[in-house]
Amino acid sequence: MGSPMVKLIGAFGCAFSHRVEVALRMKGVPYELILEDPRNKSELLLKHNPIHKMMPVLLHGDRPAICESLVIMEYVDEAFTGPLLLPTDPHDRASARFWAHFVDQKFGKPFWMSFLVYASTDEGGGNESFIKEAKANLLLLEEQLTGKKFFSGDDIGLIDIAAAGMAHWLDVFEEICGVTLVTNEEFPGLNCWAKAYVEDEHVKKCLPERDQLVAMFSACRDMFRGMATTKK
Ligand SMILES: N[C@@H](CCC(=O)N[C@@H](CS)C(=O)NCC(=O)O)C(=O)O
C-alpha cells in the first residue's frame, strides 16, 4: 500500500492538531501524522505554512497545503464523506461557526492566561481579571449545553472538537497549577460534556497521553516560574 494521500503536520500535545486528527478519524480518512518540534521548525512546515509557521497543516494529494485548524476541519468536512461536523441547515451552520470562533477568539486567551499567571507565580495572585473573564465565558458555553450532551446535540461536531482543550488539557493544567477553574458545582454541563467527549471512540484514539502532557506542561510551568523569579 502506498503512503496515505493525507498528511498532517502536527505537534505532540497540541490541541489544535488534535482537532484535525478527530475530524479525519470521524470521516475514516487514513492519514500520516508528521510530528514537528515547535522549537525547531522543519523546512517542511515553513514551506507549507510560510505565513503563520504554525501547526497543524494539512496536505491532501498534490494541492497546496491547508492551514489553521478551524479551516482544516471545515475542509475535511466538505472533502470527505462520513458523519458531518457542521449541520446542514445554513442558520445552524452559521451558529456552529460562531461558537467555534468564540472558543478561539474570545474564550481561549483569558482561559489559558488564568493558568499562565498561576504558573508564573507560586501564589497565583494578580490573575483575577483573567479568571473573571474566563468564568463569564465559561458560563456562556455552559448555557449552550443546556439540555444537550454535546454542543451540536447528540453527536460530536465542530464546536465540541474546537473546545477539546477544555476536555482533556484542562484537567492537566488544573493539576500542575493546583487550581480548579471549572468546578462541577459551577459548571455541571461542561464537566459532563468533557467526560462524554474524551470517551468517544474516535477522540480516544488521538488524545495525547496524560502523563506526557503533565511532564510537558510542568516543564513550561517551571520555566515561567523561573522567568517570574528572575524579573523580581
Ligand atoms: N490558530 C492556529 C493556532 C495553532 C497553534 O497555536 N499551534 C501551535 C502548536 S499547538 C504552534 O504552531 N506553535 C508554534 C508557534 O507558535 O510558533 C490554528 O488554529 O491552527
PDB file of C-alpha atoms and ligand atoms in Angstrom:
ATOM      1  CA  MET A   1       0.000   0.000   0.000  1.00  0.00           C
ATOM      2  CA  GLY A   2       1.315   3.494  -0.861  1.00  0.00           C
ATOM      3  CA  SER A   3       1.607   6.311   1.657  1.00  0.00           C
ATOM      4  CA  PRO A   4      -1.699   7.994   2.605  1.00  0.00           C
ATOM      5  CA  MET A   5      -2.910  10.849   0.410  1.00  0.00           C
ATOM      6  CA  VAL A   6      -3.461  12.909   3.529  1.00  0.00           C
ATOM      7  CA  LYS A   7      -0.601  14.096   5.698  1.00  0.00           C
ATOM      8  CA  LEU A   8      -0.955  16.104   8.857  1.00  0.00           C
ATOM      9  CA  ILE A   9       1.913  18.182  10.156  1.00  0.00           C
ATOM     10  CA  GLY A  10       1.198  18.452  13.878  1.00  0.00           C
ATOM     11  CA  ALA A  11       2.873  18.603  17.256  1.00  0.00           C
ATOM     12  CA  PHE A  12       2.688  16.407  20.325  1.00  0.00           C
ATOM     13  CA  GLY A  13       0.259  17.734  22.934  1.00  0.00           C
ATOM     14  CA  CYS A  14      -1.182  20.301  20.538  1.00  0.00           C
ATOM     15  CA  ALA A  15      -4.950  20.683  20.955  1.00  0.00           C
ATOM     16  CA  PHE A  16      -5.137  22.327  17.511  1.00  0.00           C
ATOM     17  CA  SER A  17      -3.565  19.264  15.868  1.00  0.00           C
ATOM     18  CA  HIS A  18      -5.932  17.056  17.873  1.00  0.00           C
ATOM     19  CA  ARG A  19      -8.857  18.879  16.251  1.00  0.00           C
ATOM     20  CA  VAL A  20      -7.729  17.822  12.798  1.00  0.00           C
ATOM     21  CA  GLU A  21      -6.991  14.244  13.845  1.00  0.00           C
ATOM     22  CA  VAL A  22     -10.507  13.854  15.282  1.00  0.00           C
ATOM     23  CA  ALA A  23     -12.064  15.296  12.127  1.00  0.00           C
ATOM     24  CA  LEU A  24     -10.084  12.870   9.932  1.00  0.00           C
ATOM     25  CA  ARG A  25     -10.867   9.901  12.180  1.00  0.00           C
ATOM     26  CA  MET A  26     -14.580  10.706  12.238  1.00  0.00           C
ATOM     27  CA  LYS A  27     -14.559  10.645   8.447  1.00  0.00           C
ATOM     28  CA  GLY A  28     -12.489   7.449   8.384  1.00  0.00           C
ATOM     29  CA  VAL A  29      -9.696   9.104   6.393  1.00  0.00           C
ATOM     30  CA  PRO A  30      -6.281   7.433   6.774  1.00  0.00           C
ATOM     31  CA  TYR A  31      -3.526   9.967   7.384  1.00  0.00           C
ATOM     32  CA  GLU A  32       0.156  10.178   8.114  1.00  0.00           C
ATOM     33  CA  LEU A  33       0.993  12.244  11.177  1.00  0.00           C
ATOM     34  CA  ILE A  34       4.271  14.137  10.915  1.00  0.00           C
ATOM     35  CA  LEU A  35       5.265  15.434  14.350  1.00  0.00           C
ATOM     36  CA  GLU A  36       7.121  18.734  14.494  1.00  0.00           C
ATOM     37  CA  ASP A  37       9.289  20.153  17.237  1.00  0.00           C
ATOM     38  CA  PRO A  38       7.747  23.632  17.745  1.00  0.00           C
ATOM     39  CA  ARG A  39      11.125  24.922  18.988  1.00  0.00           C
ATOM     40  CA  ASN A  40      12.928  23.720  15.899  1.00  0.00           C
ATOM     41  CA  LYS A  41      10.548  24.025  12.965  1.00  0.00           C
ATOM     42  CA  SER A  42      11.284  21.931   9.899  1.00  0.00           C
ATOM     43  CA  GLU A  43      11.734  23.105   6.320  1.00  0.00           C
ATOM     44  CA  LEU A  44       8.591  21.116   5.506  1.00  0.00           C
ATOM     45  CA  LEU A  45       6.477  23.184   7.914  1.00  0.00           C
ATOM     46  CA  LEU A  46       7.996  26.506   6.830  1.00  0.00           C
ATOM     47  CA  LYS A  47       7.452  25.609   3.181  1.00  0.00           C
ATOM     48  CA  HIS A  48       3.790  24.718   3.673  1.00  0.00           C
ATOM     49  CA  ASN A  49       2.800  27.359   6.220  1.00  0.00           C
ATOM     50  CA  PRO A  50       5.121  30.291   5.446  1.00  0.00           C
ATOM     51  CA  ILE A  51       2.594  32.848   6.732  1.00  0.00           C
ATOM     52  CA  HIS A  52       1.860  31.637  10.267  1.00  0.00           C
ATOM     53  CA  LYS A  53       4.619  28.989  10.582  1.00  0.00           C
ATOM     54  CA  MET A  54       2.323  27.003  12.870  1.00  0.00           C
ATOM     55  CA  MET A  55       0.936  23.504  13.195  1.00  0.00           C
ATOM     56  CA  PRO A  56      -1.416  21.953  12.187  1.00  0.00           C
ATOM     57  CA  VAL A  57      -1.019  21.885   8.407  1.00  0.00           C
ATOM     58  CA  LEU A  58      -2.947  19.518   6.164  1.00  0.00           C
ATOM     59  CA  LEU A  59      -1.518  18.162   2.918  1.00  0.00           C
ATOM     60  CA  HIS A  60      -4.042  16.487   0.631  1.00  0.00           C
ATOM     61  CA  GLY A  61      -2.572  15.000  -2.539  1.00  0.00           C
ATOM     62  CA  ASP A  62      -0.517  17.452  -4.593  1.00  0.00           C
ATOM     63  CA  ARG A  63      -2.596  20.529  -3.863  1.00  0.00           C
ATOM     64  CA  PRO A  64      -1.311  23.449  -1.773  1.00  0.00           C
ATOM     65  CA  ALA A  65      -1.403  22.993   1.987  1.00  0.00           C
ATOM     66  CA  ILE A  66      -4.366  23.997   4.121  1.00  0.00           C
ATOM     67  CA  CYS A  67      -3.592  25.834   7.366  1.00  0.00           C
ATOM     68  CA  GLU A  68      -5.479  26.896  10.508  1.00  0.00           C
ATOM     69  CA  SER A  69      -7.277  24.160  12.407  1.00  0.00           C
ATOM     70  CA  LEU A  70     -10.837  25.506  12.040  1.00  0.00           C
ATOM     71  CA  VAL A  71     -10.348  25.978   8.298  1.00  0.00           C
ATOM     72  CA  ILE A  72      -8.863  22.487   8.011  1.00  0.00           C
ATOM     73  CA  MET A  73     -11.798  20.946   9.895  1.00  0.00           C
ATOM     74  CA  GLU A  74     -14.280  22.576   7.542  1.00  0.00           C
ATOM     75  CA  TYR A  75     -12.237  21.395   4.574  1.00  0.00           C
ATOM     76  CA  VAL A  76     -12.207  17.818   5.905  1.00  0.00           C
ATOM     77  CA  ASP A  77     -15.965  18.035   6.435  1.00  0.00           C
ATOM     78  CA  GLU A  78     -16.548  19.061   2.829  1.00  0.00           C
ATOM     79  CA  ALA A  79     -13.872  16.999   1.085  1.00  0.00           C
ATOM     80  CA  PHE A  80     -14.707  13.603   2.593  1.00  0.00           C
ATOM     81  CA  THR A  81     -17.879  11.616   3.150  1.00  0.00           C
ATOM     82  CA  GLY A  82     -18.914  10.424   6.605  1.00  0.00           C
ATOM     83  CA  PRO A  83     -20.599  11.981   9.641  1.00  0.00           C
ATOM     84  CA  LEU A  84     -20.988  15.740   9.284  1.00  0.00           C
ATOM     85  CA  LEU A  85     -19.053  18.068  11.574  1.00  0.00           C
ATOM     86  CA  LEU A  86     -21.244  21.029  10.660  1.00  0.00           C
ATOM     87  CA  PRO A  87     -25.055  20.904  10.471  1.00  0.00           C
ATOM     88  CA  THR A  88     -26.694  21.162   7.048  1.00  0.00           C
ATOM     89  CA  ASP A  89     -29.113  23.996   7.843  1.00  0.00           C
ATOM     90  CA  PRO A  90     -27.415  27.329   6.926  1.00  0.00           C
ATOM     91  CA  HIS A  91     -28.540  29.032  10.150  1.00  0.00           C
ATOM     92  CA  ASP A  92     -27.303  26.150  12.302  1.00  0.00           C
ATOM     93  CA  ARG A  93     -24.027  26.126  10.347  1.00  0.00           C
ATOM     94  CA  ALA A  94     -23.527  29.834  10.978  1.00  0.00           C
ATOM     95  CA  SER A  95     -24.258  29.351  14.667  1.00  0.00           C
ATOM     96  CA  ALA A  96     -21.767  26.444  14.942  1.00  0.00           C
ATOM     97  CA  ARG A  97     -19.087  28.534  13.222  1.00  0.00           C
ATOM     98  CA  PHE A  98     -19.845  31.446  15.555  1.00  0.00           C
ATOM     99  CA  TRP A  99     -19.255  29.341  18.687  1.00  0.00           C
ATOM    100  CA  ALA A 100     -16.165  27.621  17.288  1.00  0.00           C
ATOM    101  CA  HIS A 101     -14.716  31.078  16.573  1.00  0.00           C
ATOM    102  CA  PHE A 102     -15.816  32.220  20.027  1.00  0.00           C
ATOM    103  CA  VAL A 103     -13.688  29.421  21.528  1.00  0.00           C
ATOM    104  CA  ASP A 104     -10.637  30.643  19.607  1.00  0.00           C
ATOM    105  CA  GLN A 105     -11.108  34.386  19.605  1.00  0.00           C
ATOM    106  CA  LYS A 106     -12.785  35.295  22.895  1.00  0.00           C
ATOM    107  CA  PHE A 107     -12.645  32.304  25.188  1.00  0.00           C
ATOM    108  CA  GLY A 108      -9.097  30.993  24.723  1.00  0.00           C
ATOM    109  CA  LYS A 109      -6.935  33.894  25.836  1.00  0.00           C
ATOM    110  CA  PRO A 110      -8.371  34.680  29.296  1.00  0.00           C
ATOM    111  CA  PHE A 111      -8.964  30.984  29.968  1.00  0.00           C
ATOM    112  CA  TRP A 112      -5.412  29.805  29.316  1.00  0.00           C
ATOM    113  CA  MET A 113      -3.907  33.070  30.638  1.00  0.00           C
ATOM    114  CA  SER A 114      -5.541  32.342  34.000  1.00  0.00           C
ATOM    115  CA  PHE A 115      -3.313  29.279  34.207  1.00  0.00           C
ATOM    116  CA  LEU A 116      -0.286  31.055  32.806  1.00  0.00           C
ATOM    117  CA  VAL A 117      -0.442  33.653  35.567  1.00  0.00           C
ATOM    118  CA  TYR A 118      -0.933  30.911  38.166  1.00  0.00           C
ATOM    119  CA  ALA A 119       2.002  29.072  36.671  1.00  0.00           C
ATOM    120  CA  SER A 120       4.320  32.053  36.783  1.00  0.00           C
ATOM    121  CA  THR A 121       3.809  32.826  40.477  1.00  0.00           C
ATOM    122  CA  ASP A 122       3.724  30.498  43.432  1.00  0.00           C
ATOM    123  CA  GLU A 123       0.837  32.396  44.974  1.00  0.00           C
ATOM    124  CA  GLY A 124      -1.269  32.693  41.834  1.00  0.00           C
ATOM    125  CA  GLY A 125      -2.018  36.329  42.629  1.00  0.00           C
ATOM    126  CA  GLY A 126      -2.864  39.060  40.142  1.00  0.00           C
ATOM    127  CA  ASN A 127      -4.926  36.941  37.760  1.00  0.00           C
ATOM    128  CA  GLU A 128      -8.363  37.955  38.998  1.00  0.00           C
ATOM    129  CA  SER A 129      -9.318  39.821  35.827  1.00  0.00           C
ATOM    130  CA  PHE A 130      -8.448  36.826  33.647  1.00  0.00           C
ATOM    131  CA  ILE A 131     -10.366  34.480  35.943  1.00  0.00           C
ATOM    132  CA  LYS A 132     -13.394  36.788  35.926  1.00  0.00           C
ATOM    133  CA  GLU A 133     -13.405  36.951  32.140  1.00  0.00           C
ATOM    134  CA  ALA A 134     -12.726  33.214  31.789  1.00  0.00           C
ATOM    135  CA  LYS A 135     -15.650  32.385  34.089  1.00  0.00           C
ATOM    136  CA  ALA A 136     -18.029  34.723  32.251  1.00  0.00           C
ATOM    137  CA  ASN A 137     -17.092  32.963  29.004  1.00  0.00           C
ATOM    138  CA  LEU A 138     -17.417  29.537  30.631  1.00  0.00           C
ATOM    139  CA  LEU A 139     -20.932  30.472  31.672  1.00  0.00           C
ATOM    140  CA  LEU A 140     -21.807  31.304  28.064  1.00  0.00           C
ATOM    141  CA  LEU A 141     -20.576  27.866  26.985  1.00  0.00           C
ATOM    142  CA  GLU A 142     -22.386  26.203  29.885  1.00  0.00           C
ATOM    143  CA  GLU A 143     -25.622  27.821  28.650  1.00  0.00           C
ATOM    144  CA  GLN A 144     -25.012  26.465  25.163  1.00  0.00           C
ATOM    145  CA  LEU A 145     -25.037  22.935  26.589  1.00  0.00           C
ATOM    146  CA  THR A 146     -28.425  23.238  28.292  1.00  0.00           C
ATOM    147  CA  GLY A 147     -30.381  20.043  27.587  1.00  0.00           C
ATOM    148  CA  LYS A 148     -27.680  18.711  25.274  1.00  0.00           C
ATOM    149  CA  LYS A 149     -24.932  16.090  25.506  1.00  0.00           C
ATOM    150  CA  PHE A 150     -22.681  17.852  23.003  1.00  0.00           C
ATOM    151  CA  PHE A 151     -22.721  21.435  21.736  1.00  0.00           C
ATOM    152  CA  SER A 152     -24.129  20.133  18.468  1.00  0.00           C
ATOM    153  CA  GLY A 153     -26.754  17.865  20.089  1.00  0.00           C
ATOM    154  CA  ASP A 154     -26.418  14.100  20.418  1.00  0.00           C
ATOM    155  CA  ASP A 155     -23.245  13.789  18.354  1.00  0.00           C
ATOM    156  CA  ILE A 156     -19.838  15.417  18.357  1.00  0.00           C
ATOM    157  CA  GLY A 157     -19.488  18.304  15.919  1.00  0.00           C
ATOM    158  CA  LEU A 158     -17.281  21.279  15.083  1.00  0.00           C
ATOM    159  CA  ILE A 159     -17.763  23.182  18.367  1.00  0.00           C
ATOM    160  CA  ASP A 160     -17.040  20.124  20.514  1.00  0.00           C
ATOM    161  CA  ILE A 161     -13.823  19.401  18.679  1.00  0.00           C
ATOM    162  CA  ALA A 162     -12.833  23.072  18.748  1.00  0.00           C
ATOM    163  CA  ALA A 163     -13.349  23.069  22.532  1.00  0.00           C
ATOM    164  CA  ALA A 164     -11.377  19.820  23.091  1.00  0.00           C
ATOM    165  CA  GLY A 165      -8.746  21.681  25.107  1.00  0.00           C
ATOM    166  CA  MET A 166     -11.339  22.095  27.838  1.00  0.00           C
ATOM    167  CA  ALA A 167     -11.945  18.361  27.942  1.00  0.00           C
ATOM    168  CA  HIS A 168      -8.521  16.715  28.084  1.00  0.00           C
ATOM    169  CA  TRP A 169      -5.969  19.508  28.566  1.00  0.00           C
ATOM    170  CA  LEU A 170      -7.851  21.456  31.235  1.00  0.00           C
ATOM    171  CA  ASP A 171      -7.510  18.769  33.870  1.00  0.00           C
ATOM    172  CA  VAL A 172      -3.732  18.655  33.291  1.00  0.00           C
ATOM    173  CA  PHE A 173      -3.439  22.435  33.669  1.00  0.00           C
ATOM    174  CA  GLU A 174      -5.557  22.335  36.818  1.00  0.00           C
ATOM    175  CA  GLU A 175      -3.318  19.655  38.290  1.00  0.00           C
ATOM    176  CA  ILE A 176       0.002  21.326  37.575  1.00  0.00           C
ATOM    177  CA  CYS A 177      -1.208  24.754  38.700  1.00  0.00           C
ATOM    178  CA  GLY A 178      -3.052  23.416  41.765  1.00  0.00           C
ATOM    179  CA  VAL A 179      -6.349  25.183  40.939  1.00  0.00           C
ATOM    180  CA  THR A 180      -9.805  24.062  39.842  1.00  0.00           C
ATOM    181  CA  LEU A 181     -11.249  26.602  37.472  1.00  0.00           C
ATOM    182  CA  VAL A 182     -14.155  24.607  36.068  1.00  0.00           C
ATOM    183  CA  THR A 183     -15.786  23.181  39.178  1.00  0.00           C
ATOM    184  CA  ASN A 184     -18.618  20.678  38.953  1.00  0.00           C
ATOM    185  CA  GLU A 185     -20.776  22.916  41.154  1.00  0.00           C
ATOM    186  CA  GLU A 186     -20.427  25.942  38.881  1.00  0.00           C
ATOM    187  CA  PHE A 187     -20.254  24.185  35.520  1.00  0.00           C
ATOM    188  CA  PRO A 188     -22.015  20.791  35.702  1.00  0.00           C
ATOM    189  CA  GLY A 189     -22.869  20.785  31.990  1.00  0.00           C
ATOM    190  CA  LEU A 190     -19.276  21.396  30.916  1.00  0.00           C
ATOM    191  CA  ASN A 191     -17.995  18.687  33.256  1.00  0.00           C
ATOM    192  CA  CYS A 192     -20.485  16.139  31.829  1.00  0.00           C
ATOM    193  CA  TRP A 193     -19.624  17.244  28.315  1.00  0.00           C
ATOM    194  CA  ALA A 194     -15.865  16.818  28.922  1.00  0.00           C
ATOM    195  CA  LYS A 195     -16.365  13.244  30.180  1.00  0.00           C
ATOM    196  CA  ALA A 196     -18.538  12.341  27.190  1.00  0.00           C
ATOM    197  CA  TYR A 197     -16.067  13.928  24.744  1.00  0.00           C
ATOM    198  CA  VAL A 198     -12.997  12.020  25.920  1.00  0.00           C
ATOM    199  CA  GLU A 199     -14.990   8.761  25.937  1.00  0.00           C
ATOM    200  CA  ASP A 200     -15.790   8.997  22.226  1.00  0.00           C
ATOM    201  CA  GLU A 201     -14.169   6.179  20.232  1.00  0.00           C
ATOM    202  CA  HIS A 202     -12.563   8.483  17.631  1.00  0.00           C
ATOM    203  CA  VAL A 203     -11.439  11.062  20.159  1.00  0.00           C
ATOM    204  CA  LYS A 204      -9.873   8.460  22.476  1.00  0.00           C
ATOM    205  CA  LYS A 205      -7.557   7.234  19.738  1.00  0.00           C
ATOM    206  CA  CYS A 206      -5.870  10.589  19.299  1.00  0.00           C
ATOM    207  CA  LEU A 207      -5.674  12.029  22.798  1.00  0.00           C
ATOM    208  CA  PRO A 208      -2.100  12.615  23.936  1.00  0.00           C
ATOM    209  CA  GLU A 209      -1.029  10.525  26.958  1.00  0.00           C
ATOM    210  CA  ARG A 210      -1.941  12.391  30.122  1.00  0.00           C
ATOM    211  CA  ASP A 211       1.388  11.659  31.867  1.00  0.00           C
ATOM    212  CA  GLN A 212       3.313  13.029  28.925  1.00  0.00           C
ATOM    213  CA  LEU A 213       1.158  16.165  28.917  1.00  0.00           C
ATOM    214  CA  VAL A 214       1.754  16.628  32.649  1.00  0.00           C
ATOM    215  CA  ALA A 215       5.518  16.312  32.109  1.00  0.00           C
ATOM    216  CA  MET A 216       5.490  18.718  29.154  1.00  0.00           C
ATOM    217  CA  PHE A 217       3.375  21.423  30.779  1.00  0.00           C
ATOM    218  CA  SER A 218       5.100  21.061  34.172  1.00  0.00           C
ATOM    219  CA  ALA A 219       8.340  21.949  32.400  1.00  0.00           C
ATOM    220  CA  CYS A 220       6.596  25.042  30.901  1.00  0.00           C
ATOM    221  CA  ARG A 221       5.247  25.983  34.340  1.00  0.00           C
ATOM    222  CA  ASP A 222       8.734  25.732  35.859  1.00  0.00           C
ATOM    223  CA  MET A 223      10.122  27.870  33.061  1.00  0.00           C
ATOM    224  CA  PHE A 224       7.504  30.597  33.667  1.00  0.00           C
ATOM    225  CA  ARG A 225       8.136  30.468  37.412  1.00  0.00           C
ATOM    226  CA  GLY A 226      11.863  30.804  36.740  1.00  0.00           C
ATOM    227  CA  MET A 227      11.244  33.820  34.495  1.00  0.00           C
ATOM    228  CA  ALA A 228       8.958  35.436  37.091  1.00  0.00           C
ATOM    229  CA  THR A 229      11.578  34.961  39.825  1.00  0.00           C
ATOM    230  CA  THR A 230      14.329  36.463  37.625  1.00  0.00           C
ATOM    231  CA  LYS A 231      12.162  39.548  36.936  1.00  0.00           C
ATOM    232  CA  LYS A 232      11.670  40.270  40.663  1.00  0.00           C
TER     233      LYS A 232
HETATM  234  N1  LIG B   1      -4.745  29.438  15.053  1.00  0.00           N
HETATM  235  C1  LIG B   1      -3.904  28.271  14.879  1.00  0.00           C
HETATM  236  C2  LIG B   1      -3.128  28.039  16.169  1.00  0.00           C
HETATM  237  C3  LIG B   1      -2.167  26.864  16.058  1.00  0.00           C
HETATM  238  C4  LIG B   1      -1.086  26.867  17.131  1.00  0.00           C
HETATM  239  O1  LIG B   1      -1.078  27.701  18.063  1.00  0.00           O
HETATM  240  N2  LIG B   1      -0.177  25.898  17.019  1.00  0.00           N
HETATM  241  C5  LIG B   1       0.951  25.828  17.914  1.00  0.00           C
HETATM  242  C6  LIG B   1       1.193  24.380  18.345  1.00  0.00           C
HETATM  243  S1  LIG B   1      -0.135  23.806  19.358  1.00  0.00           S
HETATM  244  C7  LIG B   1       2.210  26.257  17.154  1.00  0.00           C
HETATM  245  O2  LIG B   1       2.326  26.015  15.988  1.00  0.00           O
HETATM  246  N3  LIG B   1       3.122  26.873  17.875  1.00  0.00           N
HETATM  247  C8  LIG B   1       4.370  27.316  17.330  1.00  0.00           C
HETATM  248  C9  LIG B   1       4.492  28.803  17.330  1.00  0.00           C
HETATM  249  O3  LIG B   1       3.652  29.495  17.941  1.00  0.00           O
HETATM  250  O4  LIG B   1       5.445  29.305  16.729  1.00  0.00           O
HETATM  251  C10 LIG B   1      -4.780  27.086  14.493  1.00  0.00           C
HETATM  252  O5  LIG B   1      -5.951  27.051  14.876  1.00  0.00           O
HETATM  253  O6  LIG B   1      -4.318  26.224  13.738  1.00  0.00           O
END
